[in-house]
Amino acid sequence: MNRKKPDHLNLLFDMGELASIITSGSDIEAFLTGASELVAKHLQAHVCSIYLFDTRSRDLVLKATRGLKPEAVDRIRMLPGEGLVGQCFSQDQVLRVGNARISPGFKYFDNAGEDPFNSFLCVPIRRGVVKIGVLVVQHREMDHFTLLDERALRTAATQLAGAVENARLLIALEPDPTDIDENEGTISKKFPTYIKGKSDGYGLAFGTIRPSRRKRKAILFEADTSNATYSLADFQTAVEKTIDELKALQDKFAASLPESESLIFTAHFMMLKDKNFTGKMKALIEQGISPVAAIQQVVLKYIKVFSDNPNAYMQEKAVDVEDLGIRLLSHLKAVHTPKAPDRGTIFVTQDIYPSDMMKLTADGIRGIVLVGGGVTSHVTILARSLSIPLIIADDPVFIDLPDTTRLLLDAGQGNIYINPDDNTLSIFQGKQEAENRAKAREMLPATYTLDNRRIRLLANINLLSEIHLARELKAEGIGLYRTEFPFLIRSEFPSEDEQYLIYKGLFDKTEPGTVTTVRTLDAGGDKVIKDTDFIQEANPALGLRSIRFSLKHRQIFRAQIKAILRAAHGREKVRLMFPLISSIDEFLAAKQVMAQCISQLEQEGVAHKNDPEIGMMIELPSVLATIDEFAELADFFSIGTNDFIQYMLGADRGNKLVAEHYISYHPAVNRGIARIAAAAADHGIDVSVCGEMAHAPDHIPFLIGVGITSLSVDPKFLPTVQAAVMETSFSLASTYARRLLDQTQVKYAAEVLKAGPGKC
């Protein structure tokens, strides 16, 4: 048995030994082999092996060993969770097995030569929070390794981690010999065929990847090696095609998004007419410079001028110039290209802004893969409004995918298929047809539970284009119109008159006699409007946002309220709602601004709505202590469950590191919602839920059970929500809600939620 002394574990290697294996040897492989020999010597093990995680192939690879067959190096591979090594890596814990061959998790490799070895001990190698690989020792004797050996191996892994991580990163830069295409002699990376991501949307999208901005931008710098000869006439043709392309995009944009800027490509059109821009290009060509070089020279000069300007607005114009230059060069080179390159319809990016979303939509994007981000962010909500499947996949493999890669996105499941085969495409074609039939399902004009309790189904509207679908699906009104979305896609804050046109479009498109609830500006946090003095805040979620921003900037607040009131003239059942109210004082201050706007419009003789209902979004736990007083002052409540959960639990809903703490069924959340519903009922005011919980089938029975009578959801969720309500009994839902409210621990609340109202 192992007789190692405990004091030997305090520092397994001394500095001389570590320096020796790092500095000696001819290459990285020699270092890793030396490290495995050193660990084997100190732990008196017959075998020591180092497995590293390959970020390209997403598996663990044997990179060095002392004791196994040398030819097994680089050939033995295991996925995370596969074999004892894979389990150690995926579970992030030490595994000690007395007889590995009979262990259920053991995976045998006949080329390893590990038959004589019985005892098995492995620990994960970590560098900070990053898992690098696995360190393994083996011994012929059964039950050889002890708890002291575990401690020793953990110490070894810690001491070696820094050097091993550097080795792993350098190995990752080398071409993988298994990725060589022998027929063409070129590297052809192998990627996984399926990756699971996260999505809070729906829909399917299939297409090739759109080249990244970095790749598209290369055309501005690279020399033309095509040997093609371009003329001044070719340049003028490229300019005309660029103008036609931009006009088509502009028309498409304006038709589908009436609340957007009237001319989003204004800068492009102006530069195409500018004698110092296209005029300078023409002059250079007439002097003998090639059209490609002439476009590049002028575009790069303008990019530098705008980029060097200290004004942020001017700096943004550099992006417009860059885009215009890419379009001009692409059209020019297409003159001698039989087929234009595939622009791709699936956009893969590490960050995206609302303004990008709008232009991508006009430019034919069908789906988006966001490498990082939060599943309930405003970008995700906007994607749903635009019917663009969006999946968040925090996997670096997507950054390396070539432009020829075909992606199939299933946003409903969060699944991404890479270069799917014909069988997979056929399956999803059938799924798409089934979804289309479900969308066409006839909805009833009114919704009742099984025991005849009336539940109103309203629509959340982000863009005016969604109103048509809401009416088609028989929504009973608009429970939430998010006024910030039209402004997130604009380069400047709209004036009162511009807002008036947007809100008039809203009221004109809604069904007469139905309720229309307009939420005032919910700016700040992750929703930054460019033409304001937002500053970088250390914690924007707890900073100057929503009603705080509006009350600080009264001029902006008054302009918005006056525009809403003017547009609502002659309409019934108009509701105005203030977001993120934290105190009675804030609510009264907002109501006072409203009263001042009504008074001013009356004095000016401007037609307006003078008696809208005034309510509040409930998103902060601070309102629970004074909820009865709020119920006396407000005409209605609307619970924004996304922020309510976030602030109640102190868990950022867009932060993957605390995703496990963002728990919609947390006892505190359940009791908070029940308390709000009870206060509303006691004071005879309406209460609705307009957050993500409102369309979640698991939560609908609970909401009904605590007394919620209105659910407001994105229009496309209306059919499934109506079906869920009509399958629910109010009496059973009430019992079910009481069971959930009785729970004090999350795990027991989860059990009740899983069982559902049918088990009450």
Tab-separated table of N, CA and C in Angstrom, residues 224 226-231 233-235 241 291-292 329-340:
chain	number	residue	atom	x	y	z
A	224	ASP	N	-6.267	43.718	-55.412
A	224	ASP	CA	-7.044	42.941	-56.378
A	224	ASP	C	-6.104	42.018	-57.162
A	226	SER	N	-7.303	39.468	-59.153
A	226	SER	CA	-8.132	38.735	-60.112
A	226	SER	C	-7.651	38.890	-61.552
A	227	ASN	N	-6.708	39.822	-61.778
A	227	ASN	CA	-6.219	40.131	-63.134
A	227	ASN	C	-7.322	40.709	-64.028
A	228	ALA	N	-8.446	41.073	-63.403
A	228	ALA	CA	-9.528	41.678	-64.181
A	228	ALA	C	-9.218	43.149	-64.414
A	229	THR	N	-9.644	43.665	-65.546
A	229	THR	CA	-9.443	45.079	-65.873
A	229	THR	C	-10.781	45.802	-65.769
A	230	TYR	N	-10.826	46.776	-64.826
A	230	TYR	CA	-12.066	47.512	-64.604
A	230	TYR	C	-11.954	48.901	-65.232
A	231	SER	N	-13.037	49.343	-65.812
A	231	SER	CA	-13.054	50.647	-66.481
A	231	SER	C	-13.839	51.663	-65.659
A	233	ALA	N	-16.467	53.042	-66.709
A	233	ALA	CA	-17.870	52.645	-66.905
A	233	ALA	C	-18.266	51.569	-65.893
A	234	ASP	N	-17.328	50.654	-65.596
A	234	ASP	CA	-17.611	49.617	-64.590
A	234	ASP	C	-17.831	50.261	-63.223
A	235	PHE	N	-17.010	51.268	-62.915
A	235	PHE	CA	-17.167	51.979	-61.638
A	235	PHE	C	-18.534	52.654	-61.567
A	241	LYS	N	-25.623	50.408	-59.207
A	241	LYS	CA	-26.146	49.205	-58.556
A	241	LYS	C	-26.215	49.381	-57.039
A	291	PRO	N	-9.927	51.282	-60.564
A	291	PRO	CA	-11.139	51.564	-59.784
A	291	PRO	C	-11.121	50.940	-58.395
A	292	VAL	N	-10.585	49.714	-58.265
A	292	VAL	CA	-10.523	49.068	-56.944
A	292	VAL	C	-9.677	49.910	-55.996
A	329	LEU	N	-17.317	48.079	-53.719
A	329	LEU	CA	-16.310	47.138	-54.207
A	329	LEU	C	-16.940	45.807	-54.604
A	330	SER	N	-17.932	45.369	-53.848
A	330	SER	CA	-18.601	44.109	-54.177
A	330	SER	C	-19.300	44.205	-55.520
A	331	HIS	N	-19.981	45.308	-55.782
A	331	HIS	CA	-20.666	45.481	-57.065
A	331	HIS	C	-19.668	45.659	-58.206
A	332	LEU	N	-18.548	46.336	-57.922
A	332	LEU	CA	-17.537	46.503	-58.958
A	332	LEU	C	-16.960	45.145	-59.367
A	333	LYS	N	-16.576	44.335	-58.384
A	333	LYS	CA	-15.966	43.042	-58.693
A	333	LYS	C	-16.971	42.072	-59.298
A	334	ALA	N	-18.242	42.300	-59.032
A	334	ALA	CA	-19.277	41.432	-59.607
A	334	ALA	C	-19.410	41.630	-61.112
A	335	VAL	N	-18.862	42.742	-61.636
A	335	VAL	CA	-18.929	43.005	-63.078
A	335	VAL	C	-18.268	41.872	-63.855
A	336	HIS	N	-17.150	41.338	-63.314
A	336	HIS	CA	-16.414	40.271	-63.998
A	336	HIS	C	-16.562	38.930	-63.282
A	337	THR	N	-17.528	38.840	-62.385
A	337	THR	CA	-17.759	37.585	-61.666
A	337	THR	C	-19.059	36.984	-62.164
A	338	PRO	N	-19.032	35.755	-62.692
A	338	PRO	CA	-20.253	35.144	-63.224
A	338	PRO	C	-21.375	35.070	-62.197
A	339	LYS	N	-20.998	34.806	-60.953
A	339	LYS	CA	-22.013	34.657	-59.909
A	339	LYS	C	-21.575	35.429	-58.679
A	340	ALA	N	-22.445	36.239	-58.173
A	340	ALA	CA	-22.117	37.009	-56.976
A	340	ALA	C	-21.945	36.071	-55.790
